[in-house]
Short mmCIF file of C-alpha atoms in Angstrom, two decimals:
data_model
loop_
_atom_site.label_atom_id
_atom_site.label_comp_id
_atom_site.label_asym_id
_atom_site.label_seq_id
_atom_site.Cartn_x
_atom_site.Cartn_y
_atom_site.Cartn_z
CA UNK Z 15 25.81 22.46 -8.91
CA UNK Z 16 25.89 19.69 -11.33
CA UNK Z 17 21.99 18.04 -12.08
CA UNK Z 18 21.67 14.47 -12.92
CA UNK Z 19 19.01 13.64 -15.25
CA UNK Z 20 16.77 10.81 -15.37
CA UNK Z 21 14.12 10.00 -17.46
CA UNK Z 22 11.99 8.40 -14.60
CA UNK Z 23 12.37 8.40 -11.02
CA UNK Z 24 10.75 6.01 -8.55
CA UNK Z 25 10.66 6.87 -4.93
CA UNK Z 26 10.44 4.34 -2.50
CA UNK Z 27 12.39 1.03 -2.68
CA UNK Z 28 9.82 -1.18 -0.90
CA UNK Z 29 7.74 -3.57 -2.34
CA UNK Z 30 6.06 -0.96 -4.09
CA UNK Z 31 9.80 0.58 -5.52
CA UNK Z 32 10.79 -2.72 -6.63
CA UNK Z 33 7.70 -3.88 -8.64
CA UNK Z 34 7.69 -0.92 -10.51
CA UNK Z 35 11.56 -0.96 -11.30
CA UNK Z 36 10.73 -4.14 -12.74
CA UNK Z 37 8.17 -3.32 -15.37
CA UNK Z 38 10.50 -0.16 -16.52
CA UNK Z 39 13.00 -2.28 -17.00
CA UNK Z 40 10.87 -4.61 -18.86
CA UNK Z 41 9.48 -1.22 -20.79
CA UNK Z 42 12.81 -0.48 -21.75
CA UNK Z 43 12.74 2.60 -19.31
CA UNK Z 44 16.09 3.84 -17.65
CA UNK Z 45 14.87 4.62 -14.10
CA UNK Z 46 16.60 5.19 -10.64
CA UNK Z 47 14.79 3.73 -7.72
CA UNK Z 48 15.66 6.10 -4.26
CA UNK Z 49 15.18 4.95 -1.12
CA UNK Z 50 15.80 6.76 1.68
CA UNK Z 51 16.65 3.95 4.49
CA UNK Z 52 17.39 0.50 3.11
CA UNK Z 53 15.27 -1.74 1.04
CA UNK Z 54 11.99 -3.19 2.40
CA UNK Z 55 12.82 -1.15 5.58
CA UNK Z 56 9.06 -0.69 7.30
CA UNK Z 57 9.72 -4.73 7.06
CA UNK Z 58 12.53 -4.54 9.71
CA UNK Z 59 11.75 -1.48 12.14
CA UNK Z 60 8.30 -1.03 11.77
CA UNK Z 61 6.68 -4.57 12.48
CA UNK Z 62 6.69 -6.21 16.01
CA UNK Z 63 9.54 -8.99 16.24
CA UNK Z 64 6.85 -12.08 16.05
CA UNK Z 65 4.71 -10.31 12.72
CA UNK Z 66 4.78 -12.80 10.15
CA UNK Z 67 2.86 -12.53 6.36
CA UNK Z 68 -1.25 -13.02 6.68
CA UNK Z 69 -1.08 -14.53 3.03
CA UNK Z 70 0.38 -17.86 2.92
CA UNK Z 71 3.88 -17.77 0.92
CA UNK Z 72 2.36 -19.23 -2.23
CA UNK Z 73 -0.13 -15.58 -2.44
CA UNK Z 74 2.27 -13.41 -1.15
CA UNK Z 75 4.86 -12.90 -3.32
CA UNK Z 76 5.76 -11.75 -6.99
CA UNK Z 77 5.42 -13.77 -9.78
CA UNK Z 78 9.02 -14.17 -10.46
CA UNK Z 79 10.31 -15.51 -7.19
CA UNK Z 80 9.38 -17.79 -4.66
CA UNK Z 81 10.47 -17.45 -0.74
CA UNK Z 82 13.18 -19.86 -0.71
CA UNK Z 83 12.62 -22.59 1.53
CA UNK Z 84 9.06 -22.31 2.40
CA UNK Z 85 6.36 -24.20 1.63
CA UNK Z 86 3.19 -23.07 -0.17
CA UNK Z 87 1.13 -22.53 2.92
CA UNK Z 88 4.00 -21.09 5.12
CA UNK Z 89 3.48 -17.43 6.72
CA UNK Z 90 6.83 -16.01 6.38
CA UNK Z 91 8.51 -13.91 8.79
CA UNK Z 92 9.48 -10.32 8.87
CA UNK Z 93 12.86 -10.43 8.52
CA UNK Z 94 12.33 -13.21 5.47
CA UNK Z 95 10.03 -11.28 3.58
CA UNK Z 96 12.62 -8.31 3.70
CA UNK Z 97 15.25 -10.48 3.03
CA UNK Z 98 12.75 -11.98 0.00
CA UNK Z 99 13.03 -8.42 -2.06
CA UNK Z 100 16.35 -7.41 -1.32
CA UNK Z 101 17.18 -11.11 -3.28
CA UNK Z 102 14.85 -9.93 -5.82
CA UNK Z 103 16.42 -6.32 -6.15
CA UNK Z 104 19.49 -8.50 -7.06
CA UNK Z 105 17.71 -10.21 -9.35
CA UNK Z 106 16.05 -7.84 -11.64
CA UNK Z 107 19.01 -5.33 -11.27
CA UNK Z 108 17.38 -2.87 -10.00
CA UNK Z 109 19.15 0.44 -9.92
CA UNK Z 110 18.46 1.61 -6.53
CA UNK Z 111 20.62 3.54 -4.34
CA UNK Z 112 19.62 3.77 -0.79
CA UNK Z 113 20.48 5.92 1.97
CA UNK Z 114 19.16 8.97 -0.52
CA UNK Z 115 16.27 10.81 0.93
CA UNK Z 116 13.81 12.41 -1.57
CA UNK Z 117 13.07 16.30 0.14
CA UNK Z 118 11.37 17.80 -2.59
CA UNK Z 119 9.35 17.52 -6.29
CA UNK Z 120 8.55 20.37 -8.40
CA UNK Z 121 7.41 21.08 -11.83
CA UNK Z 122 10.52 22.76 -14.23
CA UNK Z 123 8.77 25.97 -15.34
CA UNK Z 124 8.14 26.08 -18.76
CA UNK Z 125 9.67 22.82 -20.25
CA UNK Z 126 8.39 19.02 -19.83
CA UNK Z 127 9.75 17.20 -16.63
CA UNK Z 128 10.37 17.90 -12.52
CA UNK Z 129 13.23 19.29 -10.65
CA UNK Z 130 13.58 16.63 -7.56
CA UNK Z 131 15.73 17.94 -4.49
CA UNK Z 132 17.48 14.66 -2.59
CA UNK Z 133 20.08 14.34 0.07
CA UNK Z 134 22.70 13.91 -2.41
CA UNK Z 135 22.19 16.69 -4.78
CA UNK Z 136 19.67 17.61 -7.68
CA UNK Z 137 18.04 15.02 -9.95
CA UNK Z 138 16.25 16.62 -12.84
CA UNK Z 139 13.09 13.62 -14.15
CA UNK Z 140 10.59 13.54 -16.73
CA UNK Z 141 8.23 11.09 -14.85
CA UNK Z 142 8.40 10.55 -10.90
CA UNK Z 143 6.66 7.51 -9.42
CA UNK Z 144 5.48 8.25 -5.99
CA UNK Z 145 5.63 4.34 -4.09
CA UNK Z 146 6.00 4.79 -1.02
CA UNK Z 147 3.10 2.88 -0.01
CA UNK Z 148 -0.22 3.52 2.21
CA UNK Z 149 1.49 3.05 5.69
CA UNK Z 150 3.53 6.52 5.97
CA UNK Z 151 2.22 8.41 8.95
CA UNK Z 152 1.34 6.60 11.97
CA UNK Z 153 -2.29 8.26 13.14
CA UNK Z 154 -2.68 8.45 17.00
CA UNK Z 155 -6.56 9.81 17.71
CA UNK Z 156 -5.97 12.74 20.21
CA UNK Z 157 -8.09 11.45 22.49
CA UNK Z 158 -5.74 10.53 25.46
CA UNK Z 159 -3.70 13.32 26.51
CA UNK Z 160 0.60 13.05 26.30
CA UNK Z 161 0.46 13.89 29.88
CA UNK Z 162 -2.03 11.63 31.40
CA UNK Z 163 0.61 9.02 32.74
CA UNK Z 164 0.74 6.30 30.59
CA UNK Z 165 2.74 4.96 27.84
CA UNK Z 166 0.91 5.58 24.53
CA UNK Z 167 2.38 4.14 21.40
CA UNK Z 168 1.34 2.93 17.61
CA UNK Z 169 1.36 -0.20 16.84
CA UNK Z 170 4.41 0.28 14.03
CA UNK Z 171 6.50 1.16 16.69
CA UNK Z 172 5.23 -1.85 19.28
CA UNK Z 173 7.89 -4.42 19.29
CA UNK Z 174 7.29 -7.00 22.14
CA UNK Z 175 5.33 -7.39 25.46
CA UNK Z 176 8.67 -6.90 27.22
CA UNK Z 177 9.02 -3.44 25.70
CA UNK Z 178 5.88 -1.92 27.97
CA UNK Z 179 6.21 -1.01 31.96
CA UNK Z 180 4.23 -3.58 33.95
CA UNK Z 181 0.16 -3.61 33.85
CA UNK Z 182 -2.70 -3.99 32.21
CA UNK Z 183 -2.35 -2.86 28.43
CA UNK Z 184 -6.00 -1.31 26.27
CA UNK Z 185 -5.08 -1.59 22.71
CA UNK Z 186 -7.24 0.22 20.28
CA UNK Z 187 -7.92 -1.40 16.87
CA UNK Z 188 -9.27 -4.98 16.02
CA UNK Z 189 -8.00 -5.13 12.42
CA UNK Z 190 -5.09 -7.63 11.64
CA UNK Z 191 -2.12 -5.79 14.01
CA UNK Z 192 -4.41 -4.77 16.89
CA UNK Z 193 -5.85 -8.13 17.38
CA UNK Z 194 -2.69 -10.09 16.93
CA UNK Z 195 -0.41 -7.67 19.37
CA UNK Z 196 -3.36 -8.04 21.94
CA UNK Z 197 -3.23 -11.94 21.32
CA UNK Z 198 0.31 -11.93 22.18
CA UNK Z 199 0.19 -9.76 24.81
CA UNK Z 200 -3.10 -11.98 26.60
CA UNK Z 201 -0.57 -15.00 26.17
CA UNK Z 202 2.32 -13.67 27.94
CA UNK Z 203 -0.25 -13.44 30.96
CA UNK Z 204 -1.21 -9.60 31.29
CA UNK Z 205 -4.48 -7.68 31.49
CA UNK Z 206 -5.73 -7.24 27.93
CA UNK Z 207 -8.71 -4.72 26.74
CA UNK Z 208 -9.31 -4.74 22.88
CA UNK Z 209 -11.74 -1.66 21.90
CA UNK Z 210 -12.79 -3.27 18.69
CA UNK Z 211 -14.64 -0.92 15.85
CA UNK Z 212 -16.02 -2.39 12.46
CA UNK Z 213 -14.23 -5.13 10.38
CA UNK Z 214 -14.37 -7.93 8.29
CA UNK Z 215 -13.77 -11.80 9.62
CA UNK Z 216 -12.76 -14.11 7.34
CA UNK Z 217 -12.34 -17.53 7.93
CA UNK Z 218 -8.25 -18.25 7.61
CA UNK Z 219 -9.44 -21.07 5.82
CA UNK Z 220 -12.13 -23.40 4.95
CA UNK Z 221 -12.58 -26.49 3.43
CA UNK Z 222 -9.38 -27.01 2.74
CA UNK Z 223 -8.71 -23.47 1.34
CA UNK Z 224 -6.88 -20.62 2.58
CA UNK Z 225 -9.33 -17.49 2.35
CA UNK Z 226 -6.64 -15.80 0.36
CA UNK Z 227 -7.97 -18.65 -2.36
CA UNK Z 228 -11.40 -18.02 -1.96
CA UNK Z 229 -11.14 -14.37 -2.17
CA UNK Z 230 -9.31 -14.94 -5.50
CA UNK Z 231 -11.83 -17.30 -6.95
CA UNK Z 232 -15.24 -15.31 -5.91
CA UNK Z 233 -13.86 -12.14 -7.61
CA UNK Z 234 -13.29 -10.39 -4.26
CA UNK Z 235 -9.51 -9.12 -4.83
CA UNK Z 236 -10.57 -7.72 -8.04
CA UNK Z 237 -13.54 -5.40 -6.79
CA UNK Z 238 -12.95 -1.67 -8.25
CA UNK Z 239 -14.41 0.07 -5.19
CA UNK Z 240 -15.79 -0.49 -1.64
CA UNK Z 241 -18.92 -0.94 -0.63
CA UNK Z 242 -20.59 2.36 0.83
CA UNK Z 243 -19.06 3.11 3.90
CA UNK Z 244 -16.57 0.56 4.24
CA UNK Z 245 -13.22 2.10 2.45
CA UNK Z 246 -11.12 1.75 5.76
CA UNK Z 247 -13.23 -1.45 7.39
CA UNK Z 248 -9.75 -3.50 8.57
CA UNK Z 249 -9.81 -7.07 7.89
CA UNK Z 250 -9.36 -9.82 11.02
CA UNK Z 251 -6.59 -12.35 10.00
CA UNK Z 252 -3.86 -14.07 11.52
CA UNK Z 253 -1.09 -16.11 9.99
CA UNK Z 254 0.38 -16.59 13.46
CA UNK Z 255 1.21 -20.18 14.67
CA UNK Z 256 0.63 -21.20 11.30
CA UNK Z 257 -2.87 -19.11 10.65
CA UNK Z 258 -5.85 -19.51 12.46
CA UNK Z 259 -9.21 -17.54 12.13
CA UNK Z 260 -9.96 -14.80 14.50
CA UNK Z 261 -12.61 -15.55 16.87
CA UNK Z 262 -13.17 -12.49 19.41
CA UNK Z 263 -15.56 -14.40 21.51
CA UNK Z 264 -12.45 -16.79 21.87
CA UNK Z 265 -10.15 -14.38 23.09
CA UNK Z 266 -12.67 -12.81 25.83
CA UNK Z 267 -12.96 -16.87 26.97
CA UNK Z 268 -9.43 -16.72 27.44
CA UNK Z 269 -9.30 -13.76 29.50
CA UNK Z 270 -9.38 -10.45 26.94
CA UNK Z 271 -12.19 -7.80 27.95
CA UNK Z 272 -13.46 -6.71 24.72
CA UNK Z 273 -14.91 -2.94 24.39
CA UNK Z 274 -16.21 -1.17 22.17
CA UNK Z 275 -14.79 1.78 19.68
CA UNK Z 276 -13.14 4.20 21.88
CA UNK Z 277 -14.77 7.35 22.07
CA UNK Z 278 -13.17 10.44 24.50
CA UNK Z 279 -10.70 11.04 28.10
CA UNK Z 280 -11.48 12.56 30.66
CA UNK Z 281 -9.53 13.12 34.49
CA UNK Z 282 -8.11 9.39 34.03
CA UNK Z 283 -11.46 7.64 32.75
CA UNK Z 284 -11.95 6.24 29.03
CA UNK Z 285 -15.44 6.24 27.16
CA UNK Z 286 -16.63 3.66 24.88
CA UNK Z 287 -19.54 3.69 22.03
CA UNK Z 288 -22.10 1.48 22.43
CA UNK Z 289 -21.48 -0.84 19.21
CA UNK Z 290 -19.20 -3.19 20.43
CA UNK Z 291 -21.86 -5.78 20.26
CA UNK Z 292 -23.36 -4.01 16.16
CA UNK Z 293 -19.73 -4.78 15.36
CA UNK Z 294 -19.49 -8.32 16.37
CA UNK Z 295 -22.51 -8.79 14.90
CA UNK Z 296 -21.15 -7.43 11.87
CA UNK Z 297 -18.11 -9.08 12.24
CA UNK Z 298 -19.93 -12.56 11.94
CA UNK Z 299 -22.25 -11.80 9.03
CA UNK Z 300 -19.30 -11.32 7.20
CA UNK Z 301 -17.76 -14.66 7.84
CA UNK Z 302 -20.76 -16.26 7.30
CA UNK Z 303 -21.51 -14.69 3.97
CA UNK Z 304 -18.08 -15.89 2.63
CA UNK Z 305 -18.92 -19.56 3.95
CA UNK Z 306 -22.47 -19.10 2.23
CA UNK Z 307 -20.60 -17.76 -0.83
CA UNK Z 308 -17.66 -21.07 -0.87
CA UNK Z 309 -20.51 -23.58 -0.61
CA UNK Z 310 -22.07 -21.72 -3.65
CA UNK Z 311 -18.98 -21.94 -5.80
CA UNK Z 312 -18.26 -25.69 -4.64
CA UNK Z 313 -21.76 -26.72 -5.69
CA UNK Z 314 -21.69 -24.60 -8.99
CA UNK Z 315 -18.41 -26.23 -10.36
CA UNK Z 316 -18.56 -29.56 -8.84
CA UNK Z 317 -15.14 -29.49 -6.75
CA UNK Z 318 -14.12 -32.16 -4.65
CA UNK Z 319 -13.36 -30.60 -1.64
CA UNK Z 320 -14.73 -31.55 1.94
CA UNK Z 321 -17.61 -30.16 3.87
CA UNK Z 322 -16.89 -28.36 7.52
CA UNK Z 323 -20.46 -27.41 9.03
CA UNK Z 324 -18.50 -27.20 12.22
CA UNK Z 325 -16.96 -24.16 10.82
CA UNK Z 326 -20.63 -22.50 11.04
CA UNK Z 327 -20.36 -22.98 15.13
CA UNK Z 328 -20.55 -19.60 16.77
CA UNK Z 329 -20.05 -19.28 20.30
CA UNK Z 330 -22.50 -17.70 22.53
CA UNK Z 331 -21.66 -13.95 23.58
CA UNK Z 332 -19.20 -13.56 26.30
CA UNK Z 333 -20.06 -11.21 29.09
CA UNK Z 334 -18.15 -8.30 27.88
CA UNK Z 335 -20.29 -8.66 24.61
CA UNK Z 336 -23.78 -8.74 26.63
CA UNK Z 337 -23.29 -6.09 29.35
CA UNK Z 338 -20.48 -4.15 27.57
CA UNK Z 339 -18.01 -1.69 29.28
CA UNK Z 340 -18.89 2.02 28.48
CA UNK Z 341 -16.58 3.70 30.72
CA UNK Z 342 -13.15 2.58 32.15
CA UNK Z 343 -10.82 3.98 35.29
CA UNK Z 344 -7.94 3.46 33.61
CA UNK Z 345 -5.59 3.55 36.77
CA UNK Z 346 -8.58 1.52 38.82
CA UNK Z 347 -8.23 -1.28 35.96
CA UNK Z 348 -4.50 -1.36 36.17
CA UNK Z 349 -3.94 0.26 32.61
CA UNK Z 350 -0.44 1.57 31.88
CA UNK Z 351 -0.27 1.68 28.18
CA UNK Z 352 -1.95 1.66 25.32
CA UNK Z 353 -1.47 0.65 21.72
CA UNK Z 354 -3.05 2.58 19.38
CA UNK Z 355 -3.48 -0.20 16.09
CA UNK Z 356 -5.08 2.89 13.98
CA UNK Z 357 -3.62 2.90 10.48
CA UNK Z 358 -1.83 5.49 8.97
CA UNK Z 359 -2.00 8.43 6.75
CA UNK Z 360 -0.03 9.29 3.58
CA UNK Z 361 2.40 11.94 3.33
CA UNK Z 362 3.23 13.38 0.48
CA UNK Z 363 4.55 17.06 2.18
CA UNK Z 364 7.66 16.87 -0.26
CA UNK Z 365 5.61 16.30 -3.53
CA UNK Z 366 4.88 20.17 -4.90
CA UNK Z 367 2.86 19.40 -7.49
CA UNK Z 368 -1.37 20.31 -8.00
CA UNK Z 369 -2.44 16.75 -7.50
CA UNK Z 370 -3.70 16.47 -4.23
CA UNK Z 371 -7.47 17.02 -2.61
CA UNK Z 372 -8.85 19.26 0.13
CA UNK Z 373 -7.60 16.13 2.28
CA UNK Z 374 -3.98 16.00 1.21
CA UNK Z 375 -5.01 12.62 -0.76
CA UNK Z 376 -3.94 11.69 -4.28
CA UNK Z 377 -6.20 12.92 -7.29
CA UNK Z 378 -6.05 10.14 -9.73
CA UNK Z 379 -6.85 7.03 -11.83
CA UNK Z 380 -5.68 3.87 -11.23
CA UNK Z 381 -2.39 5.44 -9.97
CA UNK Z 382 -2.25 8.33 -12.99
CA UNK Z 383 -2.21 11.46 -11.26
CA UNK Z 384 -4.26 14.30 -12.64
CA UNK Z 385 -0.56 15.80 -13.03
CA UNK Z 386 1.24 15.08 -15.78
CA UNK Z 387 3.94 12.96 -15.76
CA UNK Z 388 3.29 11.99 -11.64
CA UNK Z 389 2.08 8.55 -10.49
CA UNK Z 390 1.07 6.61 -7.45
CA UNK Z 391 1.58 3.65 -6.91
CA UNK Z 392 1.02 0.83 -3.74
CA UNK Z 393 -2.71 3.01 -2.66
CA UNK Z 394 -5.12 1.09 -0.80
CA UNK Z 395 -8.25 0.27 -3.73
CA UNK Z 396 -5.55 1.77 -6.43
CA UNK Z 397 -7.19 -0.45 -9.08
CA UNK Z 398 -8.79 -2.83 -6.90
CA UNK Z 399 -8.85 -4.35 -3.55
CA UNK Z 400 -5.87 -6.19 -3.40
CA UNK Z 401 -3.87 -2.95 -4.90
CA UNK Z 402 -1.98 -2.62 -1.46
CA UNK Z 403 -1.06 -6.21 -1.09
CA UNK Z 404 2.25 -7.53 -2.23
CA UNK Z 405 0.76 -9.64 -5.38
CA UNK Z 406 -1.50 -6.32 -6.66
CA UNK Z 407 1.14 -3.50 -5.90
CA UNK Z 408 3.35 -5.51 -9.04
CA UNK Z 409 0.11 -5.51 -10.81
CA UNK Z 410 -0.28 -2.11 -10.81
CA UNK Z 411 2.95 -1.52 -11.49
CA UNK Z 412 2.75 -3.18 -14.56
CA UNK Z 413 -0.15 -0.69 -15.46
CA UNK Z 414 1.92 2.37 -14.69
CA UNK Z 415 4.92 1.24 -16.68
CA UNK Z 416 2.68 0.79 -19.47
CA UNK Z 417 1.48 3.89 -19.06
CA UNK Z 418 4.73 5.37 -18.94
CA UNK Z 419 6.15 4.02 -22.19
CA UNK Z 420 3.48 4.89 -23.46
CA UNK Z 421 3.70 8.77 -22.83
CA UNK Z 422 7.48 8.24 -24.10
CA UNK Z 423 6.16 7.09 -27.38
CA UNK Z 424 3.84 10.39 -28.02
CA UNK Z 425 6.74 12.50 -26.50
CA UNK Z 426 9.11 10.86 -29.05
CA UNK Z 427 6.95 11.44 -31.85
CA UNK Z 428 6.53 15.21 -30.90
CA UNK Z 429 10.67 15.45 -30.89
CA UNK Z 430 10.57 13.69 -33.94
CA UNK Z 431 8.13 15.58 -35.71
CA UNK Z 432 9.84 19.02 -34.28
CA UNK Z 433 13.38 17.63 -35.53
CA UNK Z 434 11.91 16.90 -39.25
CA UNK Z 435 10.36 19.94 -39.09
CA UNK Z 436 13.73 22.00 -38.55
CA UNK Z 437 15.35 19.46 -40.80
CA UNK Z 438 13.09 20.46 -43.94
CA UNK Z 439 13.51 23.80 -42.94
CA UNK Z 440 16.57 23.91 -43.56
CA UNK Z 441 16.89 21.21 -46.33
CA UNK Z 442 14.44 23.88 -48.12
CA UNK Z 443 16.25 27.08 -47.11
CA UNK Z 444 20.02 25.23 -48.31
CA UNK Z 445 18.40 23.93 -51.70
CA UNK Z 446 16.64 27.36 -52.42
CA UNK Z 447 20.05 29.54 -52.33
CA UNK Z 448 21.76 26.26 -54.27
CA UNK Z 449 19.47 26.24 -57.15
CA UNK Z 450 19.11 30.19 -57.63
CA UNK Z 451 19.46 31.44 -60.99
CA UNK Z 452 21.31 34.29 -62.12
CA UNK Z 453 20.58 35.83 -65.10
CA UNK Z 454 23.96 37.48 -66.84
CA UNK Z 455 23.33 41.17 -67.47
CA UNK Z 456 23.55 41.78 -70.97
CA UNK Z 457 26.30 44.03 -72.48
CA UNK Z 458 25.00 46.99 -74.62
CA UNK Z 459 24.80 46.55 -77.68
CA UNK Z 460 27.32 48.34 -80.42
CA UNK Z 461 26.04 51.91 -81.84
CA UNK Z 462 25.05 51.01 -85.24
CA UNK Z 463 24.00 47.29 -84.36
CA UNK Z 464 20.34 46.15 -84.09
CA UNK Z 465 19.34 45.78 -80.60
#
């Protein structure tokens, strides 16, 4: 079987795939990008049909390209943003081939560079760039049995209200997909529970600023790591019907029944923990900080922009908030289905390589893997906070190309430096037998003459 070589392979072409191909090619790098469905695909078939971008268009993008059409503070759709980096696969020239599915990574024994196992045959790499992104394995808690009689599914695989039977719906999760799915689904007239655990709640915008901008200018994107305890705290933001803050108590005064983190199943009935109103709570102190933290920065540099005390309004608790639900009859409270909104895991099952934790979780630095020659790229708090978002995956990328070349450089030297080697070698083994001298034997001499 024939072996193509490369001398560095991305997997995944996703937003991830794509930045990175970019900054090789800038690098000078030959690369192949594979991608095992088509480009930006988790875009297309794993977002509901009405998800649109919780950045305004002017923050989330690349450098290089704007979404054409849109204005600054448009939230783009699905379908556009996937549309967005197959136009800028185009444009860079990426050299991606999709359809090929990446089975398996190993080391070569003995000699520099990985044997990679695809779909279409056997690629052998010197460098492999893992991007396939944070959002890989849909987790579903097993709390809730598969046969209890209900419809259970993650939210990447939720696509509209019309999709689930008839009923009340709980959805578990309050970050940015859980609360927006159980938004829609409250508007569309049904039965709505939203167990809601520990988040942040940023204002969508205020005075006169997106909170994209004001996490940008108070150094927030650029933090290094999370606070104790809150690496997987989701953040509460909306860009639907043109971005709006999320406001909890406003949803239970339009009907939702907000619980709190759900805890165990048993014969049909649903625990909650007691912190629904801790998390609210929470929830609030965080909004209010950032508001506290704006003001600051207005005051410090003297900008023009206008005051909103309204913004500092919060609603008194709703019932559900002061006398919270601990238990639930599911079937008593008319609840069919439920959408778990609960992240994901990586999965890295076809990457053979000594790199991983007790937890199955990348071992590295800033996307350098503790193996040679192996990087991540597109990990939530890769480099910083905003590592996972479209703007700081190409940021990182950039990083990791550097990186790269720069390997390449000390591996060019060593073949270098092993070919001069051989060369002088030999230069000094050729000129040795050339300039040998041979003495002539000398004849003996005549009987009679003096020797």
């Amino acid at each position: 079987m024939s072996v193509e070589e490369v001398d560095t392979l991305v997997v995944g072409g996703g937003q991830a795939g794509l930045a990175m191909s970019e900054h090789l090619s800038k690098c000078g790098i030959p690369h192949l990008v594979l991608e095992r469905d088509r480009i930006a695909e988790r875009w297309r078939s794993q977002r509901w049909d009405s998800l649109v971008t919780n950045g305004p268009a002017w923050h989330d993008r690349f450098p290089g390209m704007e979404f054409p059409g849109a204005a600054p503070d448009d939230f783009i759709h699905k379908e556009a943003v996937a549309d967005y980096f197959v136009a800028y696969a185009k444009m860079i020239a990426a050299p991606i081939r999709c359809g090929v599915e990446v089975r398996e990574v190993r080391r070569e024994a003995g000699q520099p560079g990985f044997r990679v196992e695809t779909s279409a045959g056997v690629i052998a790499a010197k460098s492999v760039v893992a991007a396939t992104g944070p959002f890989q394995r849909p987790i579903i808690p097993p709390v809730v049995p598969e046969d209890a009689g209900l419809t259970q599914i993650h939210s990447s695989t939720y696509r509209n209200p019309g999709q689930l039977p008839e009923g009340a719906v709980l959805v578990v999760g309050a970050g940015s997909s859980g609360v927006q799915i159980a938004d829609e689904l409250l508007r569309t007239g049904r039965s709505v529970f939203l167990s809601v655990g520990p988040h942040d709640r940023p204002p969508r915008a205020y005075r006169g600023r997106d909170f994209c901008w004001w996490l940008g200018v108070l150094g927030k994107w650029d933090l290094q790591t999370p606070r104790p305890g809150m690496e997987h705290v989701t953040i509460a933001v909306s860009g639907a019907r043109g971005g709006e803050t999320i406001d909890f108590r406003r949803l239970a005064a339009q009907g939702m029944t907000l619980v709190g983190c759900t805890r165990s199943y048993q014969d049909g009935v649903i625990t909650f923990a007691p912190d629904l109103n801790e998390n609210i709570a929470r929830g609030d102190a965080n909004y209010l900080s950032l508001l506290d933290e704006a003001d600051a920065y207005v005051a410090r540099n003297g900008l023009d922009l206008p005051e909103e005390p309204g913004a500092r309004k919060i609603d008194a608790d709703p019932e559900c908030v002061t006398n919270p639900i601990l238990e639930l009859d599911l079937a008593r409270a008319g609840i069919r289905s439920i959408i778990w909104a609960t992240g994901f895991g990586v999965d890295y099952s076809w990457l053979k390589v000594d790199t991983f934790d007790e937890n199955g979780k990348p071992k590295h630095q800033r996307g350098v893997s503790t193996e040679p020659g192996i990087y991540f790229l597109g990990l939530p708090w890769q480099s910083r906070r905003g590592s996972s978002f479209i703007w700081g995956v190409w940021h990182d990328a950039k990083f990791l190309a550097d990186q790269i070349a720069t390997q390449r450089k000390y591996l060019a030297y060593h073949e270098a430096a092993k070919q001069g080697a051989n060369d002088h070698h030999n230069a000094t083994a050729d000129n040795s037998q050339s300039t040998q001298i041979t003495r002539p034997t000398r004849a003996p001499a005549p009987v009679g003459d003096k020797a």
